[in-house]
Coordinates of C-alpha atoms (C1' of nucleotides) in Angstrom, one line a residue:
Chain A
M170 CA -0.4 39.3 -11.1
A171 CA -2.7 37.7 -8.8
T172 CA -1.5 34.6 -7.1
G173 CA -4.6 33.3 -5.3
H174 CA -4.2 31.5 -2.0
T175 CA -1.2 29.4 -2.4
D176 CA 0.2 26.6 -0.2
P177 CA 3.7 25.5 -1.2
Q178 CA 3.6 22.7 1.2
R179 CA 0.8 21.0 -0.7
R180 CA 3.1 19.4 -3.3
E181 CA 5.6 18.3 -0.5
R182 CA 2.9 16.8 1.5
I183 CA 1.5 14.9 -1.5
L184 CA 4.9 13.5 -2.3
A185 CA 5.6 12.5 1.3
A186 CA 2.3 10.8 1.5
T187 CA 2.9 9.0 -1.7
L188 CA 6.1 7.6 -0.4
D189 CA 4.4 6.5 2.9
L190 CA 1.7 4.8 1.0
I191 CA 4.1 3.0 -1.3
A192 CA 6.1 1.9 1.7
E193 CA 3.1 0.6 3.5
E194 CA 1.0 -0.9 0.6
G195 CA 3.2 -1.0 -2.4
T196 CA 3.1 0.7 -5.8
A197 CA 0.4 -1.7 -6.8
Q198 CA -2.0 0.0 -4.3
V199 CA -1.3 3.7 -4.9
S200 CA -4.3 5.8 -6.0
H201 CA -5.1 9.4 -6.2
R202 CA -7.7 9.0 -3.5
K203 CA -5.6 7.2 -1.0
I204 CA -2.8 9.7 -1.3
A205 CA -5.1 12.6 -1.1
A206 CA -6.7 11.3 2.0
R207 CA -3.3 10.6 3.6
A208 CA -2.0 14.0 2.7
G209 CA -5.2 15.7 3.9
V210 CA -5.7 17.4 0.5
P211 CA -8.7 17.3 -1.7
L212 CA -8.9 14.9 -4.6
G213 CA -8.9 17.7 -7.1
S214 CA -5.4 18.7 -5.9
M215 CA -3.9 15.7 -7.3
T216 CA -4.5 16.4 -11.0
Y217 CA -3.9 20.1 -10.3
H218 CA -0.4 19.6 -9.0
F219 CA 0.6 16.5 -11.0
D220 CA -0.1 15.7 -14.6
G221 CA -1.0 12.1 -13.7
I222 CA 0.0 9.2 -11.5
D223 CA 3.1 8.4 -13.5
Q224 CA 4.5 11.8 -13.0
L225 CA 3.7 11.7 -9.3
L226 CA 5.4 8.4 -8.8
R227 CA 8.5 9.6 -10.8
E228 CA 8.8 12.7 -8.7
A229 CA 8.2 10.8 -5.5
F230 CA 10.9 8.3 -6.2
T231 CA 13.3 11.1 -7.2
R232 CA 12.8 12.5 -3.8
F233 CA 13.5 9.1 -2.3
A234 CA 16.6 8.6 -4.5
D235 CA 17.9 12.0 -3.3
H236 CA 17.4 10.8 0.3
I237 CA 19.3 7.6 -0.3
V238 CA 22.1 9.4 -2.0
A239 CA 22.4 11.7 0.9
V240 CA 22.7 8.6 3.2
F241 CA 25.5 7.3 1.0
D242 CA 27.2 10.6 1.0
A243 CA 26.9 11.0 4.7
H244 CA 28.6 7.6 5.2
L245 CA 31.2 7.8 2.5
A246 CA 32.3 11.4 2.3
A247 CA 34.0 11.5 5.7
P248 CA 36.7 8.6 5.8
A249 CA 40.2 9.8 5.2
D250 CA 42.0 6.6 4.5
R251 CA 41.4 3.0 3.4
D252 CA 40.7 1.7 6.8
Q253 CA 38.3 4.2 7.7
A254 CA 36.6 3.7 4.3
R255 CA 36.2 0.0 5.0
E256 CA 34.7 0.8 8.3
A257 CA 32.4 3.3 6.8
V258 CA 31.1 0.9 4.3
T259 CA 30.5 -1.6 7.1
D260 CA 28.5 1.1 8.9
L261 CA 26.6 1.8 5.7
V262 CA 25.5 -1.7 5.1
H263 CA 24.2 -2.0 8.7
T264 CA 22.5 1.3 8.6
L265 CA 20.6 0.5 5.4
S266 CA 19.6 -3.0 6.5
E267 CA 18.8 -2.2 10.1
G268 CA 17.1 1.1 9.6
S269 CA 13.3 1.4 9.2
P270 CA 12.0 -1.1 6.8
R271 CA 10.6 1.8 5.0
D272 CA 13.8 2.5 3.1
L273 CA 14.4 -1.1 2.3
V274 CA 10.9 -1.5 0.9
L275 CA 11.1 1.7 -1.1
T276 CA 14.5 0.7 -2.5
Q277 CA 13.0 -2.6 -3.7
E278 CA 10.1 -0.8 -5.3
L279 CA 12.5 1.5 -7.0
Y280 CA 14.6 -1.3 -8.2
T281 CA 11.6 -3.1 -9.5
L282 CA 10.6 -0.1 -11.5
A283 CA 14.2 0.3 -12.7
A284 CA 14.4 -3.2 -13.9
R285 CA 11.5 -2.5 -16.3
R286 CA 11.7 1.2 -17.1
P287 CA 14.7 3.2 -18.1
A288 CA 13.4 6.4 -16.7
Y289 CA 13.7 4.9 -13.2
R290 CA 16.9 3.3 -14.0
E291 CA 18.4 6.8 -14.2
L292 CA 17.7 7.3 -10.5
T293 CA 19.5 4.2 -9.5
H294 CA 22.4 5.0 -11.7
E295 CA 22.8 8.3 -10.0
W296 CA 23.5 6.7 -6.6
M297 CA 25.5 4.0 -7.9
A298 CA 27.7 6.6 -9.6
R299 CA 27.8 8.8 -6.6
S300 CA 28.8 5.9 -4.2
R301 CA 31.4 4.9 -6.7
V302 CA 32.9 8.4 -6.7
H303 CA 33.4 8.2 -2.9
L304 CA 34.8 4.7 -3.1
E305 CA 37.2 5.6 -5.8
K306 CA 38.8 8.2 -3.5
H307 CA 40.2 5.2 -1.6
F308 CA 40.1 2.2 -3.9
D309 CA 40.9 1.6 -7.6
P310 CA 38.0 1.7 -10.0
D311 CA 37.6 -2.1 -10.3
T312 CA 37.7 -2.6 -6.6
A313 CA 35.1 0.1 -6.1
R314 CA 32.8 -1.6 -8.6
Q315 CA 33.2 -4.9 -6.8
L316 CA 32.7 -3.2 -3.4
D317 CA 29.6 -1.4 -4.6
A318 CA 28.0 -4.7 -5.7
L319 CA 29.0 -6.3 -2.4
I320 CA 27.3 -3.5 -0.5
E321 CA 24.2 -4.1 -2.4
G322 CA 24.1 -7.8 -1.8
L323 CA 25.0 -7.6 1.8
T324 CA 22.4 -5.1 2.5
L325 CA 19.7 -7.0 0.8
H326 CA 20.6 -10.3 2.4
R327 CA 20.8 -8.8 5.8
A328 CA 17.5 -7.2 5.3
L329 CA 15.8 -10.4 4.1
D330 CA 17.5 -12.8 6.4
N331 CA 15.7 -14.2 9.4
E332 CA 19.1 -14.5 11.1
P333 CA 21.0 -11.6 9.7
H334 CA 24.8 -11.9 9.7
D335 CA 26.7 -9.9 12.2
R336 CA 29.0 -7.0 11.8
A337 CA 32.2 -9.1 11.9
L338 CA 31.1 -10.9 8.7
T339 CA 30.3 -7.7 7.0
R340 CA 33.7 -6.3 7.9
E341 CA 35.5 -9.4 6.8
A342 CA 33.7 -9.4 3.4
V343 CA 34.6 -5.8 2.9
R344 CA 38.2 -6.5 3.9
R345 CA 38.4 -9.4 1.4
I346 CA 36.9 -7.6 -1.6
T347 CA 39.2 -4.6 -0.9
T348 CA 42.3 -6.7 -0.6
T349 CA 44.2 -6.9 -3.9
S350 CA 46.3 -9.9 -4.2
G351 CA 50.1 -9.6 -4.2
Chain B
M12 CA -17.9 -40.0 -8.7
A13 CA -18.5 -38.1 -11.8
T14 CA -15.6 -35.7 -12.8
G15 CA -17.1 -33.6 -15.6
H16 CA -14.9 -32.5 -18.3
T17 CA -11.6 -31.6 -16.8
D18 CA -8.7 -29.8 -18.1
P19 CA -5.6 -30.0 -15.9
Q20 CA -3.7 -27.6 -18.1
R21 CA -6.1 -24.8 -17.2
R22 CA -4.3 -23.9 -13.9
E23 CA -0.9 -24.2 -15.4
R24 CA -1.8 -21.9 -18.3
I25 CA -3.3 -19.4 -15.9
L26 CA -0.2 -19.4 -13.8
A27 CA 2.2 -19.0 -16.7
A28 CA 0.1 -16.2 -18.0
T29 CA 0.2 -14.6 -14.6
L30 CA 4.0 -14.6 -14.7
D31 CA 4.2 -13.3 -18.1
L32 CA 1.9 -10.4 -17.3
I33 CA 3.8 -9.5 -14.2
A34 CA 7.0 -9.6 -16.2
E35 CA 5.6 -7.3 -18.8
E36 CA 3.5 -4.9 -16.8
G37 CA 4.3 -5.4 -13.2
T38 CA 2.4 -6.7 -10.2
A39 CA 0.5 -3.4 -10.1
Q40 CA -1.2 -4.2 -13.4
V41 CA -2.3 -7.6 -12.9
S42 CA -6.1 -8.4 -13.0
H43 CA -8.2 -11.4 -13.4
R44 CA -9.4 -10.2 -16.8
K45 CA -6.0 -9.6 -18.3
I46 CA -4.7 -12.9 -17.1
A47 CA -7.8 -14.7 -18.4
A48 CA -7.5 -13.0 -21.8
R49 CA -3.8 -13.8 -22.0
A50 CA -4.3 -17.5 -20.9
G51 CA -7.2 -17.9 -23.2
V52 CA -9.6 -18.9 -20.4
P53 CA -12.9 -17.5 -19.4
L54 CA -13.1 -15.0 -16.7
G55 CA -15.1 -17.4 -14.5
S56 CA -12.2 -19.8 -14.5
M57 CA -10.2 -17.4 -12.3
T58 CA -12.3 -17.6 -9.3
Y59 CA -13.1 -21.2 -10.0
H60 CA -9.4 -22.3 -9.9
F61 CA -8.1 -19.7 -7.4
D62 CA -9.6 -18.4 -4.3
G63 CA -8.5 -14.8 -5.1
I64 CA -5.8 -12.7 -6.6
D65 CA -3.6 -13.1 -3.5
Q66 CA -3.5 -16.9 -3.8
L67 CA -3.0 -16.7 -7.5
L68 CA 0.0 -14.4 -7.0
R69 CA 1.5 -16.5 -4.2
E70 CA 1.2 -19.6 -6.3
A71 CA 2.7 -18.0 -9.4
F72 CA 5.7 -16.7 -7.6
T73 CA 6.1 -20.1 -5.9
R74 CA 6.5 -21.5 -9.5
F75 CA 8.9 -18.8 -10.4
A76 CA 11.0 -19.4 -7.3
D77 CA 11.2 -23.1 -8.0
H78 CA 12.4 -22.1 -11.5
I79 CA 15.2 -20.0 -10.0
V80 CA 16.2 -22.6 -7.5
A81 CA 16.6 -24.9 -10.4
V82 CA 18.9 -22.5 -12.2
F83 CA 21.0 -22.2 -9.0
D84 CA 21.1 -26.0 -8.7
A85 CA 22.0 -26.4 -12.3
H86 CA 25.0 -24.1 -12.0
L87 CA 26.1 -25.0 -8.5
A88 CA 25.6 -28.7 -8.2
A89 CA 28.1 -29.7 -10.7
P90 CA 31.5 -28.3 -9.7
A91 CA 33.9 -30.7 -8.0
D92 CA 36.5 -28.4 -6.5
R93 CA 37.0 -24.8 -5.3
D94 CA 38.2 -23.5 -8.6
Q95 CA 35.3 -25.0 -10.6
A96 CA 33.0 -23.7 -7.9
R97 CA 34.4 -20.2 -8.5
E98 CA 33.9 -20.5 -12.2
A99 CA 30.4 -21.8 -11.7
V100 CA 29.5 -18.8 -9.7
T101 CA 30.9 -16.5 -12.3
D102 CA 28.8 -18.2 -14.8
L103 CA 25.8 -18.0 -12.7
V104 CA 26.1 -14.2 -12.2
H105 CA 26.3 -13.7 -16.0
T106 CA 23.5 -16.2 -16.8
L107 CA 21.2 -14.4 -14.3
S108 CA 22.1 -10.8 -15.4
E109 CA 22.3 -11.5 -19.2
G110 CA 19.4 -13.8 -19.6
S111 CA 16.0 -12.6 -20.6
P112 CA 15.0 -9.5 -18.6
R113 CA 12.1 -11.6 -17.6
D114 CA 13.8 -13.4 -14.8
L115 CA 15.4 -10.2 -13.6
V116 CA 12.1 -8.3 -13.4
L117 CA 10.4 -11.2 -11.7
T118 CA 13.1 -11.6 -9.2
Q119 CA 12.8 -7.9 -8.3
E120 CA 9.0 -8.1 -8.1
L121 CA 9.4 -11.1 -5.8
Y122 CA 12.0 -9.3 -3.6
T123 CA 9.6 -6.3 -3.3
L124 CA 6.9 -8.5 -2.0
A125 CA 9.4 -10.3 0.2
A126 CA 10.5 -7.0 1.7
R127 CA 6.9 -6.4 2.8
R128 CA 5.3 -9.8 3.4
P129 CA 6.8 -12.7 5.2
A130 CA 4.9 -15.3 3.2
Y131 CA 7.0 -14.3 0.2
R132 CA 10.1 -14.0 2.1
E133 CA 10.0 -17.8 2.6
L134 CA 10.3 -18.2 -1.1
T135 CA 13.4 -16.1 -1.2
H136 CA 14.8 -17.9 1.8
E137 CA 14.5 -21.2 0.1
W138 CA 16.7 -20.3 -2.7
M139 CA 19.2 -18.4 -0.4
A140 CA 19.4 -21.6 1.6
R141 CA 19.7 -23.8 -1.4
S142 CA 22.5 -21.9 -2.8
R143 CA 24.3 -21.8 0.5
V144 CA 24.1 -25.6 0.7
H145 CA 25.9 -25.8 -2.7
L146 CA 28.5 -23.2 -1.9
E147 CA 29.2 -24.8 1.5
K148 CA 30.4 -28.0 -0.2
H149 CA 33.4 -25.9 -1.4
F150 CA 33.7 -23.1 1.1
D151 CA 33.3 -22.5 4.8
P152 CA 29.9 -21.1 6.0
D153 CA 31.0 -17.6 6.4
T154 CA 32.6 -17.5 3.1
A155 CA 29.6 -19.1 1.6
R156 CA 27.4 -16.3 3.1
Q157 CA 29.6 -13.6 1.8
L158 CA 29.8 -15.2 -1.6
D159 CA 26.0 -15.5 -1.7
A160 CA 25.6 -11.8 -1.0
L161 CA 28.2 -11.0 -3.6
I162 CA 26.4 -13.0 -6.3
E163 CA 23.3 -11.0 -5.5
G164 CA 24.9 -7.6 -5.8
L165 CA 27.0 -8.5 -8.9
T166 CA 23.8 -9.8 -10.6
L167 CA 21.7 -6.8 -9.8
H168 CA 24.4 -4.2 -10.6
R169 CA 25.3 -5.9 -13.9
A170 CA 21.6 -6.1 -14.8
L171 CA 21.0 -2.4 -14.1
D172 CA 24.2 -1.0 -15.4
N173 CA 24.2 0.6 -18.7
E174 CA 27.9 -0.5 -19.1
P175 CA 27.8 -3.8 -17.3
H176 CA 31.2 -5.0 -15.9
D177 CA 32.9 -7.8 -17.9
R178 CA 33.5 -11.4 -16.9
A179 CA 37.0 -10.7 -15.6
L180 CA 35.7 -8.4 -12.9
T181 CA 33.2 -10.9 -11.8
R182 CA 35.8 -13.6 -11.8
E183 CA 38.2 -11.4 -9.7
A184 CA 35.5 -10.4 -7.2
V185 CA 34.7 -14.1 -6.6
R186 CA 38.2 -14.9 -6.2
R187 CA 38.8 -12.2 -3.6
I188 CA 35.7 -13.0 -1.6
T189 CA 36.8 -16.6 -1.5
T190 CA 40.3 -16.0 -0.5
T191 CA 40.8 -16.4 3.2
S192 CA 43.7 -14.5 4.4
G193 CA 46.7 -16.3 5.7
Chain C
dA128 C1' -31.6 -44.8 -21.1
dG129 C1' -32.1 -41.9 -17.5
dA130 C1' -30.6 -39.7 -13.5
dT131 C1' -27.2 -37.0 -11.0
dA132 C1' -23.4 -34.6 -9.2
dG133 C1' -19.8 -31.9 -9.9
dA134 C1' -16.8 -29.3 -13.2
dG135 C1' -16.6 -25.2 -15.4
dC136 C1' -18.6 -20.8 -17.3
dG137 C1' -21.3 -16.1 -18.4
dT138 C1' -23.0 -12.5 -16.5
dA139 C1' -24.1 -9.0 -13.3
dC140 C1' -23.2 -6.0 -9.3
dG141 C1' -21.1 -2.8 -6.2
dA142 C1' -16.9 -0.5 -5.4
dA143 C1' -12.9 1.9 -6.7
dC144 C1' -10.5 4.0 -10.1
dG145 C1' -8.2 8.2 -13.2
dT146 C1' -9.3 12.3 -15.0
dA147 C1' -11.7 16.3 -17.0
dC148 C1' -13.8 20.5 -16.1
dA149 C1' -16.9 24.0 -14.4
dC150 C1' -16.8 26.4 -10.6
dT151 C1' -15.5 29.4 -6.4
dC152 C1' -12.8 32.5 -4.1
dC153 C1' -8.9 35.0 -3.0
dT154 C1' -5.4 38.5 -4.3
dG155 C1' -3.3 42.2 -6.6
dG156 C1' -3.9 46.0 -9.9
dT157 C1' -6.3 50.1 -10.9
Chain D
dA2 C1' -14.5 50.0 -4.7
dC3 C1' -14.2 47.3 -8.2
dC4 C1' -12.4 44.0 -11.7
dA5 C1' -9.8 40.3 -13.8
dG6 C1' -7.7 36.3 -13.7
dG7 C1' -5.4 32.5 -11.8
dA8 C1' -5.2 29.1 -7.8
dG9 C1' -7.4 25.6 -6.0
dT10 C1' -11.5 22.3 -5.5
dG11 C1' -15.9 19.4 -5.9
dT12 C1' -18.1 16.6 -8.6
dA13 C1' -19.4 13.6 -12.2
dC14 C1' -18.3 10.4 -16.0
dG15 C1' -16.7 6.4 -18.2
dT16 C1' -13.9 2.5 -17.2
dT17 C1' -12.2 -1.3 -15.0
dC18 C1' -11.9 -4.1 -11.2
dG19 C1' -12.8 -8.5 -7.8
dT20 C1' -16.0 -11.6 -6.8
dA21 C1' -20.4 -14.1 -6.3
dC22 C1' -23.6 -17.3 -8.2
dG23 C1' -27.1 -19.4 -11.0
dC24 C1' -26.5 -22.0 -15.0
dT25 C1' -25.0 -25.6 -18.6
dC26 C1' -23.0 -29.6 -19.8
dT27 C1' -20.6 -34.1 -19.5
dA28 C1' -19.0 -38.3 -17.5
dT29 C1' -20.3 -41.8 -14.7
dC30 C1' -23.4 -44.9 -12.2
dT31 C1' -27.7 -47.6 -11.9

DNA sequence: AGATAGAGCGTACGAACGTACACTCCTGGT
DNA sequence: ACCAGGAGTGTACGTTCGTACGCTCTATCT
C-alpha cells in the first residue's frame, strides 16, 4: 500500500554514526542522542529504526565484523603458494596495526563485548573461521591455528607499542611459526 | 593533628568493588552509586576518596595491571633454562585463558582503554616490558618479542574459542617461535 | 572538660539518559 | 478529489547519573 516518504539511507547513516562514535568515545559513551546528532537524524528515528540500544550496537558491530572479514579476505585470498601466503600474512599484520586507529579501537571494543557476551563472540568466530579457511589452503590445520593466533598477537602488540617492531620481525615470526620441524 | 575516625580499608574496598563491577557489567555500566552499593560504602565516600570517575577507573586498572604483572612474574621468573622457559610460557597461556573469565574480561577492558588513551597504554606497556625482561633471560630480544606477541594471541584465541586448542598445540607453537633457524 | 579541626557522610540539584506514544504528513488506491 | 494507513518525528516522562557541599561526629590537644 502506501509507503510514506522513505529514506533507506537512514539506517545506514545511523549505523555508520554509531561506529564512528564508538571509535571516538567508546561503547561506554554511546547514547541515542549523540548518535542521532552525529547522523543528522531526529531522536525519534532511533527507536523507530532500532528496537533499542542493544540491537543497535549488535547490528553496528556486525557491519564492522563484515568489514574486517573483508580485509582478511582481501589479503589472504590471493596468494598462490606458501611463500606468497607468508608475505600476505605479514602484509595483513602491518595493514591492521598501521591503518587508522579506528579499526584497532573498534576491534578491541568488539573483543571486550565478545569476552563477556556470547552473541558478540559469534562475530569474532566468523572472522577467525574465515581467516583459518584461507590459511588452511597453504598450511596444515594446526599451523593455521598457530599462525592465526600469532597474527592476533603481533597486530595488537604492534598497535599498542610505542616503538612497534619492523616488518622484518613480523616476517621472521611468520616464517618460524610456519616452519614445521624435520 | 586530629585525624577523625579513619578507615583505611574504605579505598581498597571501593577499588575492589570497581573491578568486580567492571568484570561483570563492563566499563560502560560503572557508576558511583553501583560501586558504592557493592562496596557497602555511602555514596558520599566516592567523591571523598576519589576526585572523579576517571581517577577511580585509572586507579582500579592500575591495581589490576599490578595483579597481572604478578602473574607474569610468578610464571616467568622461575625457569632456569630455555626448555623450562618454554614450558613456563605454555603454562602461562593456559593459566590466563582458563582462569576465571574475570581476568580475561578485565584485560580486554584495559586494552580497549589503552587503544584509545595513552594514560592506560602505560599500564599495558609495563607488563609487556616486564614479561620481555623475563623472556630475554632465555631468548634473544627479537625472539622474546615474537614470543610475547604469540602469548597474547594464543591466550586470546584460546579464551574466545568455543573449542580451545589443547596444550600440545600451545607447546608446539612456543617451540616453533623460539627455534632460530640454522 | 572543653574546644577544634579534619574525616566522612546525607542529600539535593541539574543534566543526560532510554523509551513510549500521540501526532503529522506523504503516498498510493479508488 | 478524497480517503486510509503507514512512515517518520517531537516531545514528555520517569530514572539515573556525577558532583558539590553543609553537616555530624570523633580524636586529639590544651
